[in-house]
């Protein structure tokens, strides 16, 4: 079954994603049609990447619930040296691979896998991790438990946690610190130092 690409904006997942800054600034990428797919809003991404500006250059990044790829594409555009996008839906993952090919980059790897299964088997370490799981599924605590095991996060690692404003705030592992918070519409985001 072929992934349908939205040509007209629709509520919850605009038809196009705009990369805000960096190498591909203002580039617009189509967003696939998928249940619950909701790109991180431009305003939230702009705020987040302003916070990450001092650490993004050369960073190894993980976009665990890639969806539209908004966070991963933005990270690569702004100088991330390696971006791993993990997306469970094989049709959406195939769409992301097409977008990577269109950008002509080898710094982004797309994996069609379940996010928690990926973390359980991961043997790579990251400087930046973007956690924007489907809302209401309670996935953040399990993600943080996996990421708190030695070896997955490099010294000085930063994590971006996004959840619905209506959800209870996810508790952080011991020793992790909230550096910044943002709220926009129904989105609650936190930048965390691990």
mmCIF file of C-alpha atoms in Angstrom:
data_model
loop_
_atom_site.group_PDB
_atom_site.id
_atom_site.type_symbol
_atom_site.label_atom_id
_atom_site.label_comp_id
_atom_site.label_asym_id
_atom_site.label_seq_id
_atom_site.Cartn_x
_atom_site.Cartn_y
_atom_site.Cartn_z
ATOM 1 C CA UNK A 1 0.000 0.000 0.000
ATOM 2 C CA UNK A 2 1.406 3.371 -0.989
ATOM 3 C CA UNK A 3 1.729 6.238 1.486
ATOM 4 C CA UNK A 4 -0.577 9.095 0.576
ATOM 5 C CA UNK A 5 1.082 12.500 0.646
ATOM 6 C CA UNK A 6 -1.156 15.356 1.704
ATOM 7 C CA UNK A 7 -1.151 18.246 -0.720
ATOM 8 C CA UNK A 8 -3.481 20.449 1.328
ATOM 9 C CA UNK A 9 -2.899 21.316 4.978
ATOM 10 C CA UNK A 10 -5.149 19.440 7.368
ATOM 11 C CA UNK A 11 -5.722 19.691 11.077
ATOM 12 C CA UNK A 12 -3.064 17.913 13.149
ATOM 13 C CA UNK A 13 -0.522 17.330 10.364
ATOM 14 C CA UNK A 14 0.197 20.073 7.860
ATOM 15 C CA UNK A 15 0.754 18.957 4.278
ATOM 16 C CA UNK A 16 4.280 20.334 4.301
ATOM 17 C CA UNK A 17 7.021 20.635 6.863
ATOM 18 C CA UNK A 18 9.307 23.670 6.763
ATOM 19 C CA UNK A 19 12.908 23.332 7.890
ATOM 20 C CA UNK A 20 13.526 26.473 9.927
ATOM 21 C CA UNK A 21 17.298 26.945 9.927
ATOM 22 C CA UNK A 22 20.676 25.728 8.756
ATOM 23 C CA UNK A 23 21.771 24.171 5.467
ATOM 24 C CA UNK A 24 18.226 23.425 4.261
ATOM 25 C CA UNK A 25 16.619 26.554 5.707
ATOM 26 C CA UNK A 26 13.128 27.253 4.303
ATOM 27 C CA UNK A 27 13.089 23.898 2.467
ATOM 28 C CA UNK A 28 9.597 22.397 2.511
ATOM 29 C CA UNK A 29 9.133 18.644 2.711
ATOM 30 C CA UNK A 30 5.846 16.785 2.205
ATOM 31 C CA UNK A 31 4.346 15.135 5.288
ATOM 32 C CA UNK A 32 2.852 11.655 4.867
ATOM 33 C CA UNK A 33 -0.682 10.897 5.915
ATOM 34 C CA UNK A 34 -0.619 8.797 9.072
ATOM 35 C CA UNK A 35 -2.729 8.261 12.178
ATOM 36 C CA UNK A 36 -1.661 10.575 14.994
ATOM 37 C CA UNK A 37 1.103 12.137 12.901
ATOM 38 C CA UNK A 38 1.679 15.669 14.206
ATOM 39 C CA UNK A 39 4.920 17.475 13.397
ATOM 40 C CA UNK A 40 6.369 19.493 16.261
ATOM 41 C CA UNK A 41 5.079 23.040 15.621
ATOM 42 C CA UNK A 42 7.450 25.571 13.996
ATOM 43 C CA UNK A 43 7.389 27.806 17.070
ATOM 44 C CA UNK A 44 8.397 24.956 19.393
ATOM 45 C CA UNK A 45 11.140 23.760 16.997
ATOM 46 C CA UNK A 46 12.535 27.267 16.660
ATOM 47 C CA UNK A 47 12.667 27.656 20.439
ATOM 48 C CA UNK A 48 14.218 24.207 20.910
ATOM 49 C CA UNK A 49 16.934 24.679 18.308
ATOM 50 C CA UNK A 50 17.784 28.126 19.662
ATOM 51 C CA UNK A 51 18.432 26.374 22.987
ATOM 52 C CA UNK A 52 20.506 23.684 21.234
ATOM 53 C CA UNK A 53 22.562 26.086 19.101
ATOM 54 C CA UNK A 54 25.688 25.799 21.311
ATOM 55 C CA UNK A 55 25.680 21.969 21.176
ATOM 56 C CA UNK A 56 24.142 20.931 17.837
ATOM 57 C CA UNK A 57 27.232 21.277 15.619
ATOM 58 C CA UNK A 58 28.778 17.819 15.193
ATOM 59 C CA UNK A 59 26.256 16.173 17.532
ATOM 60 C CA UNK A 60 25.160 12.572 17.164
ATOM 61 C CA UNK A 61 21.350 12.687 17.298
ATOM 62 C CA UNK A 62 18.517 10.212 17.797
ATOM 63 C CA UNK A 63 14.955 11.055 16.724
ATOM 64 C CA UNK A 64 13.252 8.055 18.332
ATOM 65 C CA UNK A 65 9.638 8.520 17.209
ATOM 66 C CA UNK A 66 10.475 10.272 13.955
ATOM 67 C CA UNK A 67 6.996 10.578 12.419
ATOM 68 C CA UNK A 68 7.230 13.548 10.037
ATOM 69 C CA UNK A 69 10.982 13.799 10.677
ATOM 70 C CA UNK A 70 10.662 17.446 11.766
ATOM 71 C CA UNK A 71 13.174 17.211 14.624
ATOM 72 C CA UNK A 72 15.658 14.954 12.848
ATOM 73 C CA UNK A 73 15.713 16.975 9.626
ATOM 74 C CA UNK A 74 16.131 20.197 11.606
ATOM 75 C CA UNK A 75 19.017 18.688 13.605
ATOM 76 C CA UNK A 76 20.823 17.555 10.441
ATOM 77 C CA UNK A 77 20.220 20.901 8.722
ATOM 78 C CA UNK A 78 21.779 22.725 11.667
ATOM 79 C CA UNK A 79 24.986 20.688 11.741
ATOM 80 C CA UNK A 80 24.264 17.368 13.437
ATOM 81 C CA UNK A 81 26.964 14.962 12.219
ATOM 82 C CA UNK A 82 24.718 11.882 12.401
ATOM 83 C CA UNK A 83 20.956 11.614 12.829
ATOM 84 C CA UNK A 84 19.210 8.295 13.380
ATOM 85 C CA UNK A 85 15.452 8.470 12.749
ATOM 86 C CA UNK A 86 13.464 5.550 14.132
ATOM 87 C CA UNK A 87 9.893 5.133 12.896
ATOM 88 C CA UNK A 88 7.694 2.088 13.533
ATOM 89 C CA UNK A 89 5.292 2.628 10.605
ATOM 90 C CA UNK A 90 7.099 1.134 7.585
ATOM 91 C CA UNK A 91 5.195 3.359 5.120
ATOM 92 C CA UNK A 92 6.185 6.514 6.964
ATOM 93 C CA UNK A 93 9.779 5.244 7.326
ATOM 94 C CA UNK A 94 9.891 4.668 3.541
ATOM 95 C CA UNK A 95 8.634 8.228 3.023
ATOM 96 C CA UNK A 96 11.387 9.566 5.325
ATOM 97 C CA UNK A 97 14.008 7.638 3.329
ATOM 98 C CA UNK A 98 12.697 9.271 0.138
ATOM 99 C CA UNK A 99 13.088 12.711 1.760
ATOM 100 C CA UNK A 100 16.647 11.881 2.867
ATOM 101 C CA UNK A 101 17.494 10.902 -0.724
ATOM 102 C CA UNK A 102 15.944 14.157 -2.001
ATOM 103 C CA UNK A 103 18.145 16.131 0.403
ATOM 104 C CA UNK A 104 21.205 14.253 -0.858
ATOM 105 C CA UNK A 105 22.690 13.580 2.570
ATOM 106 C CA UNK A 106 24.380 10.566 4.113
ATOM 107 C CA UNK A 107 24.179 12.003 7.652
ATOM 108 C CA UNK A 108 20.631 10.729 8.223
ATOM 109 C CA UNK A 109 19.790 7.050 8.687
ATOM 110 C CA UNK A 110 16.138 5.963 8.816
ATOM 111 C CA UNK A 111 15.233 2.739 10.614
ATOM 112 C CA UNK A 112 11.795 1.123 10.349
ATOM 113 C CA UNK A 113 11.595 -0.191 13.910
ATOM 114 C CA UNK A 114 9.693 0.127 17.136
ATOM 115 C CA UNK A 115 11.322 2.819 19.276
ATOM 116 C CA UNK A 116 11.527 0.801 22.502
ATOM 117 C CA UNK A 117 12.867 -2.263 20.659
ATOM 118 C CA UNK A 118 15.503 -0.041 19.059
ATOM 119 C CA UNK A 119 16.602 1.310 22.460
ATOM 120 C CA UNK A 120 16.742 -2.185 23.969
ATOM 121 C CA UNK A 121 19.194 -3.350 21.276
ATOM 122 C CA UNK A 122 21.047 -0.080 20.625
ATOM 123 C CA UNK A 123 24.850 -0.175 20.788
ATOM 124 C CA UNK A 124 25.399 3.440 19.736
ATOM 125 C CA UNK A 125 25.700 6.554 21.912
ATOM 126 C CA UNK A 126 24.132 9.973 21.322
ATOM 127 C CA UNK A 127 24.650 13.629 22.243
ATOM 128 C CA UNK A 128 21.037 14.648 21.536
ATOM 129 C CA UNK A 129 17.882 12.573 21.819
ATOM 130 C CA UNK A 130 14.453 13.738 20.665
ATOM 131 C CA UNK A 131 11.549 11.950 22.354
ATOM 132 C CA UNK A 132 8.200 12.906 20.865
ATOM 133 C CA UNK A 133 6.166 9.688 21.204
ATOM 134 C CA UNK A 134 2.484 9.338 20.324
ATOM 135 C CA UNK A 135 0.476 11.188 22.951
ATOM 136 C CA UNK A 136 -1.454 9.220 25.550
ATOM 137 C CA UNK A 137 0.503 5.971 25.151
ATOM 138 C CA UNK A 138 2.687 6.328 28.271
ATOM 139 C CA UNK A 139 5.928 5.612 26.382
ATOM 140 C CA UNK A 140 8.200 8.275 27.903
ATOM 141 C CA UNK A 141 8.930 6.460 31.227
ATOM 142 C CA UNK A 142 10.098 3.301 29.410
ATOM 143 C CA UNK A 143 12.211 5.391 27.021
ATOM 144 C CA UNK A 144 13.900 7.197 29.903
ATOM 145 C CA UNK A 145 14.552 3.898 31.702
ATOM 146 C CA UNK A 146 16.342 2.544 28.595
ATOM 147 C CA UNK A 147 18.280 5.773 28.049
ATOM 148 C CA UNK A 148 19.479 5.900 31.652
ATOM 149 C CA UNK A 149 21.462 2.691 31.216
ATOM 150 C CA UNK A 150 25.202 3.269 30.685
ATOM 151 C CA UNK A 151 26.482 3.791 27.150
ATOM 152 C CA UNK A 152 23.487 5.217 25.283
ATOM 153 C CA UNK A 153 24.093 8.852 26.201
ATOM 154 C CA UNK A 154 27.407 10.589 25.741
ATOM 155 C CA UNK A 155 28.806 12.908 28.440
ATOM 156 C CA UNK A 156 26.863 16.187 28.452
ATOM 157 C CA UNK A 157 23.925 14.655 26.534
ATOM 158 C CA UNK A 158 20.701 16.618 26.099
ATOM 159 C CA UNK A 159 17.210 15.201 25.630
ATOM 160 C CA UNK A 160 14.081 16.891 24.359
ATOM 161 C CA UNK A 161 10.901 15.406 25.822
ATOM 162 C CA UNK A 162 7.566 16.327 24.271
ATOM 163 C CA UNK A 163 4.143 15.359 25.527
ATOM 164 C CA UNK A 164 0.590 16.668 25.566
ATOM 165 C CA UNK A 165 0.032 19.470 28.047
ATOM 166 C CA UNK A 166 -2.905 17.480 29.421
ATOM 167 C CA UNK A 167 -0.705 14.467 30.331
ATOM 168 C CA UNK A 168 0.979 14.156 33.744
ATOM 169 C CA UNK A 169 4.592 15.339 33.661
ATOM 170 C CA UNK A 170 6.939 12.373 33.209
ATOM 171 C CA UNK A 171 9.329 11.882 36.118
ATOM 172 C CA UNK A 172 13.025 12.071 35.242
ATOM 173 C CA UNK A 173 15.699 9.571 36.296
ATOM 174 C CA UNK A 174 17.787 10.556 39.327
ATOM 175 C CA UNK A 175 20.430 13.152 38.523
ATOM 176 C CA UNK A 176 18.772 14.423 35.336
ATOM 177 C CA UNK A 177 17.929 18.131 35.257
ATOM 178 C CA UNK A 178 15.359 20.202 33.388
ATOM 179 C CA UNK A 179 17.206 23.050 31.651
ATOM 180 C CA UNK A 180 14.292 24.707 29.830
ATOM 181 C CA UNK A 181 10.560 24.278 29.287
ATOM 182 C CA UNK A 182 8.166 25.463 26.601
ATOM 183 C CA UNK A 183 4.417 25.352 26.096
ATOM 184 C CA UNK A 184 2.600 26.028 22.845
ATOM 185 C CA UNK A 185 -1.019 25.073 22.312
ATOM 186 C CA UNK A 186 -1.336 21.464 23.499
ATOM 187 C CA UNK A 187 2.440 20.848 23.452
ATOM 188 C CA UNK A 188 4.626 20.689 26.566
ATOM 189 C CA UNK A 189 8.336 20.360 25.855
ATOM 190 C CA UNK A 190 11.359 20.071 28.141
ATOM 191 C CA UNK A 191 15.072 20.212 27.434
ATOM 192 C CA UNK A 192 16.845 17.927 29.878
ATOM 193 C CA UNK A 193 20.497 17.387 30.792
ATOM 194 C CA UNK A 194 21.283 13.742 31.525
#
